Short mmCIF file of C-alpha atoms in Angstrom, two decimals:
data_model
loop_
_atom_site.label_atom_id
_atom_site.label_comp_id
_atom_site.label_asym_id
_atom_site.label_seq_id
_atom_site.Cartn_x
_atom_site.Cartn_y
_atom_site.Cartn_z
CA MET J 241 99.65 51.12 33.96
CA GLU J 242 96.43 51.86 32.38
CA THR J 243 96.37 52.38 28.71
CA LEU J 244 94.38 54.82 26.83
CA LEU J 245 92.44 54.01 23.50
CA GLN J 246 91.74 57.17 21.99
CA ALA J 247 90.16 58.78 19.33
CA ALA J 248 92.91 60.59 17.06
CA ASP J 249 91.98 63.98 17.16
CA GLN J 250 94.26 67.48 17.67
CA GLN J 251 93.92 67.33 22.13
CA SER J 252 94.77 63.54 21.71
CA VAL J 253 97.35 64.07 19.37
CA ALA J 254 98.77 66.61 21.12
CA ALA J 255 98.82 64.84 24.44
CA ALA J 256 100.71 61.69 22.66
CA ALA J 257 103.44 64.37 21.65
CA ALA J 258 103.35 65.50 24.95
CA LEU J 259 104.27 61.60 26.59
CA LEU J 260 107.06 61.73 23.43
CA ARG J 261 108.70 64.55 24.67
CA GLN J 262 108.53 62.90 27.97
CA GLY J 263 110.93 59.64 27.11
CA GLN J 264 107.41 57.60 27.37
CA VAL J 265 106.43 55.20 24.60
CA VAL J 266 102.33 55.67 22.55
CA GLY J 267 100.88 53.84 19.92
CA ILE J 268 100.29 55.42 16.48
CA PRO J 269 98.74 54.58 13.13
CA THR J 270 100.34 54.56 9.83
CA GLU J 271 99.12 53.69 6.85
CA THR J 272 101.47 50.21 6.78
CA VAL J 273 100.70 48.52 10.32
CA TYR J 274 100.25 50.20 13.61
CA GLY J 275 103.66 51.50 15.27
CA LEU J 276 105.03 51.76 18.68
CA ALA J 277 106.63 55.14 19.07
CA ALA J 278 109.20 57.01 21.18
CA ASN J 279 112.03 59.47 20.53
CA ALA J 280 114.59 57.90 18.21
CA MET J 281 117.23 60.34 19.83
CA ASP J 282 116.73 59.09 23.73
CA GLY J 283 118.60 55.83 24.34
CA ALA J 284 116.48 55.14 27.34
CA ALA J 285 113.11 55.68 25.33
CA VAL J 286 113.89 53.88 22.77
CA LYS J 287 114.71 50.68 25.67
CA ARG J 288 110.88 51.29 26.69
CA ILE J 289 109.62 49.98 23.14
CA PHE J 290 111.49 46.68 23.30
CA GLU J 291 110.61 46.14 26.83
CA ALA J 292 107.04 46.76 25.42
CA LYS J 293 107.57 44.31 22.75
CA GLY J 294 109.19 41.65 24.27
CA ARG J 295 111.88 42.09 21.28
CA PRO J 296 115.44 41.10 21.36
CA GLN J 297 117.65 44.44 21.54
CA ASP J 298 119.85 42.79 18.58
CA ASN J 299 116.84 44.01 16.17
CA PRO J 300 117.76 47.37 14.38
CA LEU J 301 114.45 49.63 14.40
CA ILE J 302 112.69 52.50 11.94
CA VAL J 303 112.97 55.75 12.23
CA HIS J 304 110.00 58.06 10.99
CA ILE J 305 109.95 61.51 10.32
CA HIS J 306 107.47 64.20 8.96
CA GLN J 307 109.43 66.50 6.40
CA VAL J 308 112.54 65.59 4.51
CA GLU J 309 114.36 68.13 6.56
CA MET J 310 114.77 66.08 9.55
CA TRP J 311 116.61 63.20 7.94
CA SER J 312 119.37 65.08 8.05
CA GLN J 313 119.69 64.98 12.14
CA VAL J 314 119.12 61.06 11.73
CA VAL J 315 121.83 60.16 8.66
CA ALA J 316 125.12 60.95 7.95
CA GLU J 317 124.36 62.22 4.13
CA VAL J 318 121.79 62.24 2.24
CA THR J 319 123.10 60.87 -0.88
CA PRO J 320 121.55 61.54 -4.84
CA GLN J 321 120.37 57.99 -4.79
CA ALA J 322 118.09 58.19 -1.54
CA ARG J 323 116.78 61.75 -2.74
CA ALA J 324 116.04 60.34 -5.56
CA LEU J 325 113.98 57.57 -3.68
CA ALA J 326 112.59 60.29 -1.50
CA ASP J 327 111.33 62.42 -4.56
CA ALA J 328 109.27 58.99 -6.11
CA PHE J 329 107.77 57.97 -2.60
CA TRP J 330 108.24 59.64 0.10
CA PRO J 331 105.79 60.36 1.86
CA GLY J 332 104.51 56.24 1.90
CA PRO J 333 105.90 52.98 2.90
CA LEU J 334 109.38 53.08 1.62
CA THR J 335 112.44 52.55 4.06
CA ILE J 336 115.93 53.75 3.06
CA ILE J 337 119.10 52.42 4.92
CA LEU J 338 121.86 54.84 4.83
CA PRO J 339 125.36 55.44 7.04
CA ARG J 340 124.51 56.70 10.41
CA GLY J 341 124.65 60.46 11.52
CA SER J 342 125.62 61.22 15.53
CA GLN J 343 122.76 61.85 17.06
CA VAL J 344 120.85 58.85 16.79
CA SER J 345 120.56 56.40 19.86
CA ASP J 346 122.44 53.06 19.40
CA GLU J 347 119.06 51.21 20.71
CA VAL J 348 117.79 52.14 17.53
CA CYS J 349 120.30 50.98 15.01
CA ALA J 350 120.87 47.82 17.28
CA GLY J 351 124.66 47.77 16.65
CA LEU J 352 125.12 49.03 13.03
CA ASP J 353 126.91 52.00 11.18
CA THR J 354 123.63 52.22 9.34
CA VAL J 355 120.01 53.96 10.57
CA ALA J 356 116.70 53.01 8.86
CA VAL J 357 114.03 56.17 8.08
CA ARG J 358 110.74 56.34 6.48
CA MET J 359 108.54 59.14 5.99
CA PRO J 360 105.06 57.81 6.74
CA SER J 361 101.71 58.84 4.64
CA HIS J 362 98.83 58.84 7.35
CA PRO J 363 97.94 62.15 8.49
CA VAL J 364 97.82 60.95 12.27
CA ALA J 365 101.69 59.63 12.50
CA ARG J 366 102.74 62.96 9.84
CA ALA J 367 100.83 65.27 13.26
CA VAL J 368 102.20 63.32 16.11
CA ILE J 369 105.77 64.02 14.79
CA ALA J 370 105.16 67.55 13.96
CA ALA J 371 103.46 68.10 17.27
CA CYS J 372 106.26 66.27 19.01
CA GLY J 373 109.05 67.51 16.68
CA LEU J 374 111.05 64.39 17.05
CA PRO J 375 111.77 61.53 14.69
CA LEU J 376 110.40 58.81 16.17
CA ALA J 377 111.55 55.47 16.49
CA ALA J 378 108.61 52.85 15.71
CA PRO J 379 108.36 49.46 15.24
CA SER J 380 105.00 47.50 14.59
CA ALA J 381 102.77 47.78 17.57
CA ASN J 382 102.39 44.02 18.31
CA LEU J 383 104.46 42.03 21.12
CA SER J 384 107.41 40.61 19.07
CA GLY J 385 106.78 37.43 16.56
CA SER J 386 103.01 37.94 17.13
CA PRO J 387 101.05 38.97 13.61
CA SER J 388 101.65 43.20 13.57
CA PRO J 389 98.86 44.84 14.36
CA THR J 390 96.41 47.18 11.67
CA THR J 391 93.93 48.08 13.92
CA ALA J 392 94.26 50.15 17.17
CA ALA J 393 91.73 47.23 18.86
CA HIS J 394 94.88 44.49 17.75
CA VAL J 395 97.37 47.36 19.68
CA MET J 396 95.64 47.65 22.12
CA ALA J 397 94.77 43.31 22.38
CA ASP J 398 99.13 43.00 22.72
CA MET J 399 100.06 46.25 24.71
CA GLN J 400 97.20 47.00 26.81
CA GLY J 401 99.13 47.53 30.33
CA ARG J 402 102.47 48.50 28.55
CA ILE J 403 102.41 51.52 27.31
CA PRO J 404 100.59 54.65 28.08
CA MET J 405 98.19 55.70 25.11
CA ILE J 406 97.47 54.35 21.70
CA LEU J 407 96.00 56.93 18.97
CA ASP J 408 93.10 55.08 16.90
CA GLY J 409 93.25 56.44 13.10
CA GLY J 410 91.60 53.63 11.63
CA ALA J 411 92.47 50.86 9.72
CA CYS J 412 95.71 50.39 8.00
CA GLN J 413 95.45 50.61 4.01
CA VAL J 414 98.62 49.17 2.89
CA GLY J 415 98.60 46.21 5.51
CA VAL J 416 102.41 45.09 5.10
CA GLU J 417 105.34 46.96 6.67
CA SER J 418 107.41 49.32 4.72
CA THR J 419 109.68 48.18 1.93
CA VAL J 420 113.26 48.38 3.31
CA VAL J 421 116.28 48.82 0.43
CA THR J 422 120.01 49.79 1.72
CA LEU J 423 122.00 52.22 -0.03
CA ALA J 424 124.50 52.06 2.48
CA GLY J 425 126.75 50.27 0.08
CA GLU J 426 128.52 49.53 -3.30
CA LYS J 427 124.43 48.32 -4.82
CA PRO J 428 121.43 48.91 -3.66
CA VAL J 429 119.56 46.43 -2.00
CA LEU J 430 116.16 45.22 -0.97
CA LEU J 431 116.10 43.55 2.30
CA ARG J 432 112.11 43.68 3.21
CA PRO J 433 109.80 43.82 0.61
CA GLY J 434 106.50 45.86 0.68
CA TYR J 435 103.71 47.31 -1.08
CA ILE J 436 106.87 49.77 -3.19
CA THR J 437 108.16 46.91 -5.20
CA GLN J 438 111.57 45.83 -6.44
CA GLN J 439 110.96 47.06 -9.76
CA GLN J 440 109.40 50.36 -8.98
CA LEU J 441 112.17 51.09 -7.02
CA GLU J 442 114.94 50.35 -10.17
CA GLN J 443 112.69 52.65 -12.50
CA ALA J 444 113.02 55.43 -9.85
CA LEU J 445 116.86 54.96 -9.52
CA GLY J 446 117.39 53.98 -12.99
CA GLU J 447 119.73 50.86 -11.86
CA PRO J 448 119.42 47.56 -10.76
CA VAL J 449 117.86 46.58 -6.90
CA GLU J 450 119.33 43.77 -5.91
CA LEU J 451 117.09 41.21 -3.89
CA ALA J 452 118.45 39.75 -0.92
CA GLY J 453 118.83 36.10 -0.54
CA ALA J 454 116.92 36.72 3.26
CA VAL J 455 113.89 38.19 1.58
CA THR J 456 112.34 33.89 0.79
CA ARG J 457 115.24 32.09 3.12
CA GLN J 458 116.38 32.64 6.70
CA LEU J 459 118.95 34.21 7.40
CA GLN J 460 122.59 32.22 7.58
CA LYS J 461 124.70 31.48 10.37
CA GLY J 462 126.92 35.04 10.93
CA GLU J 463 124.68 36.97 8.44
CA VAL J 464 123.70 40.06 10.12
CA ALA J 465 120.42 41.32 10.14
CA ARG J 466 120.35 44.85 8.35
CA SER J 467 116.75 45.55 8.57
CA PRO J 468 113.83 44.99 10.71
CA GLY J 469 111.66 41.69 9.43
CA MET J 470 114.80 39.66 8.73
CA LYS J 471 116.13 37.95 11.64
CA TYR J 472 113.74 36.18 14.17
CA LYS J 473 110.34 34.22 13.11
CA HIS J 474 108.20 36.97 12.84
CA TYR J 475 104.42 37.78 12.52
CA ALA J 476 102.93 34.19 13.49
CA PRO J 477 100.17 33.04 15.33
CA LYS J 478 100.06 30.63 18.00
CA ALA J 479 98.99 28.01 15.43
CA GLU J 480 101.57 25.98 13.14
CA VAL J 481 101.26 27.45 9.54
CA THR J 482 102.65 25.34 6.07
CA ILE J 483 102.20 27.21 2.60
CA LEU J 484 100.81 24.54 0.61
CA LYS J 485 102.27 25.80 -3.13
CA GLY J 486 100.04 24.35 -6.06
CA SER J 487 96.45 24.83 -7.56
CA LEU J 488 93.52 25.43 -5.87
CA GLU J 489 92.49 21.31 -6.73
CA ASN J 490 95.75 19.99 -4.88
CA TYR J 491 95.26 22.04 -1.96
CA ARG J 492 91.97 21.34 -1.47
CA ALA J 493 92.82 17.44 -1.95
CA TYR J 494 95.54 18.01 0.71
CA LEU J 495 93.03 19.52 3.15
CA ALA J 496 90.90 16.19 2.61
CA ASP J 497 93.55 14.61 3.85
CA HIS J 498 95.05 16.38 6.45
CA SER J 499 91.54 17.48 8.16
CA GLY J 500 91.09 16.98 11.89
CA GLU J 501 90.58 19.21 15.84
CA GLY J 502 92.17 22.66 15.47
CA VAL J 503 92.96 22.43 11.70
CA PHE J 504 92.37 25.47 9.23
CA ALA J 505 92.31 26.42 6.06
CA LEU J 506 94.15 29.78 4.99
CA CYS J 507 92.90 30.31 1.74
CA PHE J 508 91.37 33.71 -0.60
CA GLU J 509 88.44 34.97 -1.05
CA GLY J 510 85.60 32.56 -3.33
CA GLU J 511 88.31 28.89 -2.72
CA GLU J 512 86.29 27.79 0.52
CA LYS J 513 83.57 26.26 -1.25
CA GLY J 514 83.62 22.82 -1.30
CA LEU J 515 85.92 22.72 1.79
CA GLU J 516 85.14 20.53 4.80
CA THR J 517 88.04 22.38 6.91
CA PRO J 518 86.99 25.50 8.95
CA PHE J 519 88.95 28.77 7.11
CA VAL J 520 89.98 32.38 7.22
CA THR J 521 90.42 34.41 3.90
CA TYR J 522 93.03 36.93 3.48
CA GLY J 523 92.55 39.21 0.17
CA LYS J 524 91.58 37.99 -3.42
CA ALA J 525 93.70 35.57 -5.51
CA ASP J 526 94.04 38.34 -7.92
CA ASP J 527 94.44 40.95 -5.77
CA PRO J 528 97.89 41.01 -4.12
CA ALA J 529 96.63 44.63 -2.20
CA SER J 530 93.71 42.68 -0.38
CA GLN J 531 96.00 39.93 0.53
CA ALA J 532 98.82 42.56 2.08
CA ARG J 533 95.52 44.77 3.79
CA GLU J 534 94.60 41.51 5.48
CA LEU J 535 96.83 38.65 5.70
CA PHE J 536 97.80 39.98 9.77
CA GLY J 537 94.30 40.35 10.72
CA ALA J 538 93.52 36.92 9.20
CA LEU J 539 96.42 35.33 11.41
CA ARG J 540 94.79 36.96 14.19
CA ARG J 541 91.18 35.89 13.71
CA LEU J 542 92.75 32.22 13.64
CA ASP J 543 94.20 32.41 17.23
CA ALA J 544 91.05 33.82 18.19
CA LEU J 545 89.04 30.95 16.39
CA GLY J 546 91.75 28.50 18.83
CA ALA J 547 93.26 26.75 15.32
CA LYS J 548 96.21 24.62 16.13
CA THR J 549 97.05 24.05 12.64
CA VAL J 550 96.93 26.14 9.56
CA TYR J 551 97.31 25.44 5.90
CA ALA J 552 97.74 28.75 4.06
CA ARG J 553 97.47 29.27 -0.04
CA CYS J 554 100.84 30.31 -1.06
CA PRO J 555 100.90 33.45 -2.98
CA GLY J 556 102.83 35.00 -5.75
CA THR J 557 105.97 36.50 -5.27
CA THR J 558 106.63 38.79 -7.74
CA GLY J 559 105.55 42.65 -7.05
CA VAL J 560 103.66 43.22 -3.93
CA SER J 561 102.99 39.41 -3.81
CA LEU J 562 106.43 39.44 -2.72
CA ALA J 563 105.50 41.42 0.44
CA VAL J 564 102.94 38.86 1.10
CA TYR J 565 104.89 36.04 0.30
CA ASN J 566 108.09 37.09 2.64
CA ARG J 567 105.51 38.13 5.42
CA LEU J 568 103.40 34.09 5.16
CA LEU J 569 107.19 32.38 4.94
CA ARG J 570 108.32 33.93 8.33
CA ALA J 571 104.82 33.30 10.19
CA ALA J 572 104.96 29.91 8.58
CA ALA J 573 109.03 29.43 9.74
CA PHE J 574 109.49 28.75 6.09
CA ARG J 575 107.14 25.41 6.39
CA VAL J 576 106.46 24.74 2.26
CA VAL J 577 105.38 21.95 1.29
CA GLU J 578 104.55 21.17 -3.21
CA VAL J 579 100.94 20.11 -3.45
#
């Protein structure tokens, strides 16, 4: 299969919409990361997403809509809590989990009785959904387990020959996947942190939002993955990543003792001064949004540079920083060393 990489314009959006109506898979930009989109109501089309990614089929997908009216096609009921969050954050990088409707394909929900839905803010994503008139299942457009793509070139590197078309809508502005909150239980629970923070959710709902334990640890035996990004090692480069938690001085000292062939530092801008180890930076220490925007590109650069071992500076663990920490933890397979 030849994969066409097309600049996103009216003509290419129409071509993408036609492919989606035919049950094909298309790479599209969103404000978070690039997604692999297919008709969420067509189980055979959704299976093509899993095949293209090499993704385990017991990992649920997120359905993308372009207007609130489309929501009711996918969920059993839009609750007052859900409307409050949608009013506050849609269109934008927030995914809301509710009991599923009967029309959405079983493949999207991975055997769960819930479905995850969001309304992206990226104009190209919205144009594609509007043009095809379908809710679109769209996980990140990378090979399963590898760093998520934040440019069309990243998607092409992973998906060439696997899907018919990729729309290039420029670099993603957020850079990490959407915040995921479930409203399907007795109380709201944050399952995956993102650009919309736990504190913002609580403010919009007027009640506490619990943080799922699996945000900062591995799923326990028998624990169900209720959201994408919970179950498997995710976002990982080919190198073995270890997070070093501690001061910059101690980080530099640790690197000095553990340097060698194929060893790289993953640090914040400006911190590379004085390092003898090759390095890649990801954002600024005091700017979590820049870390989120640059993390996945940095992990891909480490692969391109042939890194075998990576020692990463630890981000913060609150607000947007929690999203960065969550992704880096999974890229590191939960290897964290106090220094």
